[in-house]
Every structure is written in structure tokens, then in C-alpha cells.
PDB file of C-alpha atoms in Angstrom:
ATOM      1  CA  UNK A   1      21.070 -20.114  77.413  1.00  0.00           C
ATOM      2  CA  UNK A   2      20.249 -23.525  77.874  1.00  0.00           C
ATOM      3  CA  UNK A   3      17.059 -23.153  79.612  1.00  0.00           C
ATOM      4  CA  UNK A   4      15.963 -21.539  76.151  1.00  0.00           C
ATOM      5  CA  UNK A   5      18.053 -23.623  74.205  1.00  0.00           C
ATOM      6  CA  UNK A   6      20.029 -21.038  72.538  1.00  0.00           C
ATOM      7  CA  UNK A   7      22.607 -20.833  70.644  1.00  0.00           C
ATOM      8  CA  UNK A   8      23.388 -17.441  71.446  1.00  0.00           C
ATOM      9  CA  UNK A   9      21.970 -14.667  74.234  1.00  0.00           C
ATOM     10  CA  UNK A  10      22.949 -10.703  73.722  1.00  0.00           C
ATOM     11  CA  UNK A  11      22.802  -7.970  75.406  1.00  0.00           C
ATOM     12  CA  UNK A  12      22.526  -4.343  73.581  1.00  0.00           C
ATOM     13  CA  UNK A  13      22.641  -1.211  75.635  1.00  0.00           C
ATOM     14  CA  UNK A  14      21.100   1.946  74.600  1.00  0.00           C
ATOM     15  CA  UNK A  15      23.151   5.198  75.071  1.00  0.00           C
ATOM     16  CA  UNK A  16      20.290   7.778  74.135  1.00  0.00           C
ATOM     17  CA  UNK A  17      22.342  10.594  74.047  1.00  0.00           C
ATOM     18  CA  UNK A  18      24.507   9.387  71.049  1.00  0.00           C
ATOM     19  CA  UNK A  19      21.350   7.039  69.893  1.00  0.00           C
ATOM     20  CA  UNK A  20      23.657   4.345  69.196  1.00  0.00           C
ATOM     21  CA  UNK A  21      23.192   0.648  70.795  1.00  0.00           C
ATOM     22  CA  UNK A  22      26.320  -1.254  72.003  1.00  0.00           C
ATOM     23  CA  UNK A  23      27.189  -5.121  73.060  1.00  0.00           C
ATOM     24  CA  UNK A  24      30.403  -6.543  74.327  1.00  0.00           C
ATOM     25  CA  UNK A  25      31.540  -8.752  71.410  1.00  0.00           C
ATOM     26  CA  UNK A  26      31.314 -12.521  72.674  1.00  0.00           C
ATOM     27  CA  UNK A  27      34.524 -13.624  71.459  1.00  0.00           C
ATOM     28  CA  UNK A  28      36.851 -10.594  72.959  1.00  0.00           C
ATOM     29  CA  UNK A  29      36.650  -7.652  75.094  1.00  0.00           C
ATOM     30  CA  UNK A  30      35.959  -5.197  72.019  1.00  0.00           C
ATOM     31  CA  UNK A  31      33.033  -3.553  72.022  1.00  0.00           C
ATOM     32  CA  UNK A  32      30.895  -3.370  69.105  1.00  0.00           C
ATOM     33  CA  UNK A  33      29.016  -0.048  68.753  1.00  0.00           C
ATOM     34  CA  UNK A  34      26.296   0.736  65.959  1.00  0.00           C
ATOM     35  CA  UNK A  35      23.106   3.576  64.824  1.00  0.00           C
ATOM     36  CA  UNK A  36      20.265   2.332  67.267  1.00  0.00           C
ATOM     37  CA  UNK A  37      17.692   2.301  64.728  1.00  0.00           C
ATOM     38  CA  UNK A  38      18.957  -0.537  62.451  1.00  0.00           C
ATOM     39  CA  UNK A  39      18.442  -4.184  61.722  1.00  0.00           C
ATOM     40  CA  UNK A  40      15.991  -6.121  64.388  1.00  0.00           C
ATOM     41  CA  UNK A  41      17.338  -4.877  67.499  1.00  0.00           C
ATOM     42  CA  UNK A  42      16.629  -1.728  66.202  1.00  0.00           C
ATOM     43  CA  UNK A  43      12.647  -2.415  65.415  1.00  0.00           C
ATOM     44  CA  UNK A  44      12.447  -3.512  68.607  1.00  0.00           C
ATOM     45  CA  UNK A  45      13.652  -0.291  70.191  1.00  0.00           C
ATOM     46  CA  UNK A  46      10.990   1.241  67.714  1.00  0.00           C
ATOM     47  CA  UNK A  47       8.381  -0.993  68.531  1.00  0.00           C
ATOM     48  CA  UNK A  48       9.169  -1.047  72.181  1.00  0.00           C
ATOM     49  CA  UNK A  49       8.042  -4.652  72.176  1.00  0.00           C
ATOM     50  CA  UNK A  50       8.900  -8.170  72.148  1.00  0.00           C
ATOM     51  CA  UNK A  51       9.190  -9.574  68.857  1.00  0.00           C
ATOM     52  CA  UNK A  52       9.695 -13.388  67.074  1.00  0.00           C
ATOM     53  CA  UNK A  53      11.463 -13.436  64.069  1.00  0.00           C
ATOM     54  CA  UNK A  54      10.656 -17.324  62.430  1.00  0.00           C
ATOM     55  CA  UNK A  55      14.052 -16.872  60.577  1.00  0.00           C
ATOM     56  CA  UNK A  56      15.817 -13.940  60.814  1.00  0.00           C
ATOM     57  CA  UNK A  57      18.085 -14.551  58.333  1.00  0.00           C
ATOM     58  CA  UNK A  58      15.374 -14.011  55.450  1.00  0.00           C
ATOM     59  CA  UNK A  59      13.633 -11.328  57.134  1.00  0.00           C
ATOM     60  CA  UNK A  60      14.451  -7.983  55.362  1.00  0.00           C
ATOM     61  CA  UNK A  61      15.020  -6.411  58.527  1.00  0.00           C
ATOM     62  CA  UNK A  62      17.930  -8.606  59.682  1.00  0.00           C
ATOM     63  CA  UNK A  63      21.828  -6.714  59.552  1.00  0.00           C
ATOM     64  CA  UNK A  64      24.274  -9.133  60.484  1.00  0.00           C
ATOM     65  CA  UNK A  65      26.717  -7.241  61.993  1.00  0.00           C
ATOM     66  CA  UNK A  66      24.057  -5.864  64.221  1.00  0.00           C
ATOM     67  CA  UNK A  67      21.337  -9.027  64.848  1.00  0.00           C
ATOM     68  CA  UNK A  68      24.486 -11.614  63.899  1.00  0.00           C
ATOM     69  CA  UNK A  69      25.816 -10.270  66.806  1.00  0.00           C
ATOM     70  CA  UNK A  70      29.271 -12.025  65.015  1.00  0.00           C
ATOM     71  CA  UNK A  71      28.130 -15.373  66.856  1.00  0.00           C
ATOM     72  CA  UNK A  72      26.886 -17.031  63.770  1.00  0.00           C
ATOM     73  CA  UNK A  73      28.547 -20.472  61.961  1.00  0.00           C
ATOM     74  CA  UNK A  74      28.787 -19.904  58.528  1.00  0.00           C
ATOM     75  CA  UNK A  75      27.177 -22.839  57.906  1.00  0.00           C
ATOM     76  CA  UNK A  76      23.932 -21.928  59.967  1.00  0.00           C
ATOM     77  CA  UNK A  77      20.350 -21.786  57.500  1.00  0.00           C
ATOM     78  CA  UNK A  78      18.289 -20.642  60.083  1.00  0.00           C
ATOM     79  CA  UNK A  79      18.151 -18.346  63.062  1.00  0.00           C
ATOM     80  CA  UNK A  80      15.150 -17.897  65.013  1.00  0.00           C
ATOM     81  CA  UNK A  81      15.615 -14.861  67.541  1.00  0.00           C
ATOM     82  CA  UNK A  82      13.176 -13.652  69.963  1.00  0.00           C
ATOM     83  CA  UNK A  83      14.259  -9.802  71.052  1.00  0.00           C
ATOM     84  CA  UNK A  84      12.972  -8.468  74.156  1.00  0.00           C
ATOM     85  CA  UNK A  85      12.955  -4.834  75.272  1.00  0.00           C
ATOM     86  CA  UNK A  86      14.901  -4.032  78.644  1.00  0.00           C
ATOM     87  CA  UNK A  87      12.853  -0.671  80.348  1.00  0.00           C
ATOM     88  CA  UNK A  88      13.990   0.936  83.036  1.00  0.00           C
ATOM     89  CA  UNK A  89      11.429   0.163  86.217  1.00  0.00           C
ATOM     90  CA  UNK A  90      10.934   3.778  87.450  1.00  0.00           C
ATOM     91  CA  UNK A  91      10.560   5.611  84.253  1.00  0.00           C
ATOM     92  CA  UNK A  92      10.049   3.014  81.438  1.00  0.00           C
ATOM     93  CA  UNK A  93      12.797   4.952  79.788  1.00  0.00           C
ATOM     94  CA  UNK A  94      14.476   2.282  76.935  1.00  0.00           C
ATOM     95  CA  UNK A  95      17.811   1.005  78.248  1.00  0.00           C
ATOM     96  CA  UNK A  96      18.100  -1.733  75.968  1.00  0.00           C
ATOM     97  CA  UNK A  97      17.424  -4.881  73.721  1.00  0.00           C
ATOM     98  CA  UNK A  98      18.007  -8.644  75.078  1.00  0.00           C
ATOM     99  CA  UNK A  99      17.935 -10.523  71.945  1.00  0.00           C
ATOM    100  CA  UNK A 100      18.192 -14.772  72.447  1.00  0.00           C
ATOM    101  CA  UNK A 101      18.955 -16.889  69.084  1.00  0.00           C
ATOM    102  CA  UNK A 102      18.384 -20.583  68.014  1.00  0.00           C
ATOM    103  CA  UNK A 103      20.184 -21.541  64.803  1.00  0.00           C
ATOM    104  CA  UNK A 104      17.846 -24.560  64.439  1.00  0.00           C
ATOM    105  CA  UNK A 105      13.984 -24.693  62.814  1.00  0.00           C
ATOM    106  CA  UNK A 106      12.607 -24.638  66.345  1.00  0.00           C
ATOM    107  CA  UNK A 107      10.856 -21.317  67.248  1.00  0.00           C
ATOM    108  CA  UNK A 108      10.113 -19.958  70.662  1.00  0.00           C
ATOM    109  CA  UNK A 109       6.708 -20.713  72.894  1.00  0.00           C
ATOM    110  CA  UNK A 110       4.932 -18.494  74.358  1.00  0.00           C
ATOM    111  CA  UNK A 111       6.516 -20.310  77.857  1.00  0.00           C
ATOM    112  CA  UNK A 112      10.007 -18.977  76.241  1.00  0.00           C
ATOM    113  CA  UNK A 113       8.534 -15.537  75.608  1.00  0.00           C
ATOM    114  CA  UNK A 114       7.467 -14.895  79.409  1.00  0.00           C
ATOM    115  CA  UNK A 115      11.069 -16.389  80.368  1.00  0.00           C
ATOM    116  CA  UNK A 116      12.456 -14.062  78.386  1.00  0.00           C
ATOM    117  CA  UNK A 117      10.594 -10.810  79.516  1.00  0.00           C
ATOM    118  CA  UNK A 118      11.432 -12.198  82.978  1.00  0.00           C
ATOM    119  CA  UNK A 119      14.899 -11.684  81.740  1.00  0.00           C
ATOM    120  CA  UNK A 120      14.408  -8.477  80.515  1.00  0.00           C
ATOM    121  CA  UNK A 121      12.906  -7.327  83.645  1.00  0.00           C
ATOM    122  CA  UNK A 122      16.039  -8.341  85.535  1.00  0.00           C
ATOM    123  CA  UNK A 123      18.331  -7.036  83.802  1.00  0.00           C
ATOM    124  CA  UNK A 124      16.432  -4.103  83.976  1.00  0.00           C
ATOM    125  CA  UNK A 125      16.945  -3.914  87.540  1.00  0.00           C
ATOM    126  CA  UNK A 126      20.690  -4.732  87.458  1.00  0.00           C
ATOM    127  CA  UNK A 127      21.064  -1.603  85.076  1.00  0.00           C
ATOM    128  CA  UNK A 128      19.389   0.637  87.438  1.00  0.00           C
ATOM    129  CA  UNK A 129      21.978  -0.754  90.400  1.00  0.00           C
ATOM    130  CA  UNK A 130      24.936  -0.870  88.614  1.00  0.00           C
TER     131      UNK A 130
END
């Protein structure tokens, strides 16, 4: 988180059969489940690419209960999120969405992007192991 400077870093997880997309809530142990094709987590499955989003929180796309991820201040204006798709290595199959946040006007470089698909590409590999 801090090497981004985030506010926030998420992890959804795919489960294709049920196409639904799922994330420990940050706060508890509850798990928060939802339809995988909503909100910005859920273009990026689509898309099956990384995406910037230069403030989320006006973008038509953006479902708070989905790319709030429940970690936001009420106070917050803006929320710059870069979402990253996590593949499987073998197959490429989609396993799932990393999606990093800044609640500050500062959007990501193209240094943060390549940290974050360096991310994605680990977790990748701890999803395939564990």
C-alpha cells in the first residue's frame, strides 16, 4: 500500500461457476459477495485489462458497494483506482481483480501500473498454490 500510496488495496476473487466476485471485507471477517459483471471491477473482468479510473467516484461505472469496497471516508471527493486483472499462469483463465485506490487528486504512473501488474502476477501464482 504504501509503495503505491494507497489508501486502500483489494482483492476480488472470481468463482466462475456462480459468476459472482468476492473480497474479504477489510474491517471484519465477513465476506462480501456480489454479480461479477458490475461496477469497475466488473469492466475489468470484461475487458480483461488494466484500467485507470481519474475519479471513480464520477465515473458512471463506479457501484460503491462493489468498487467502495466499504473502505471509503465519507468525506473523501476523489478516488483514483487503478484495477488490475489477476490470470491464472497456465491457462490465462480469470481468477480475479486487484483493484488499488488513492482518495487524493494524484493518479497513477505508468511506474505504478507495471508495479501493479507485478502484483497481479503474484498473486496469480499464490492462487494457483494455495
Amino acid at each position: 500500500r504504501e509503495v503505491l500510496s494507497a489508501q486502500s488495496v483489494c482483492v476480488f476473487v472470481l468463482n466462475q461457476a456462480k459468476k459472482k466476485i468476492w473480497t474479504v471485507h477489510p474491517t471484519s471477517s465477513e465476506r462480501d459477495e456480489f454479480s461479477a459483471g458490475i461496477g469497475l471491477v466488473g469492466d475489468c473482468l470484461d475487458r480483461d485489462e488494466l484500467i485507470q479510473v481519474p475519479n471513480a467516484l464520477k465515473d458512471v461505472r463506479y457501484f460503491d458497494p462493489i468498487d467502495g469496497t466499504k473502505c471509503m471516508d465519507l468525506g473523501t471527493q476523489y478516488r483514483h483506482m487503478m484495477l488490475a486483472p489477476i490470470r491464472a499462469l497456465q491457462d490465462k483463465r480469470m481468477l480475479g481483480v486487484l483493484v488499488i485506490s488513492r482518495d487524493q487528486n494524484q493518479s497513477f504512473s505508468p511506474t505504478d501500473e507495471n508495479f501493479a501488474q507485478v502484483i497481479a502476477i503474484t498473486l496469480s501464482a499464490a492462487f494457483e498454490v494455495g
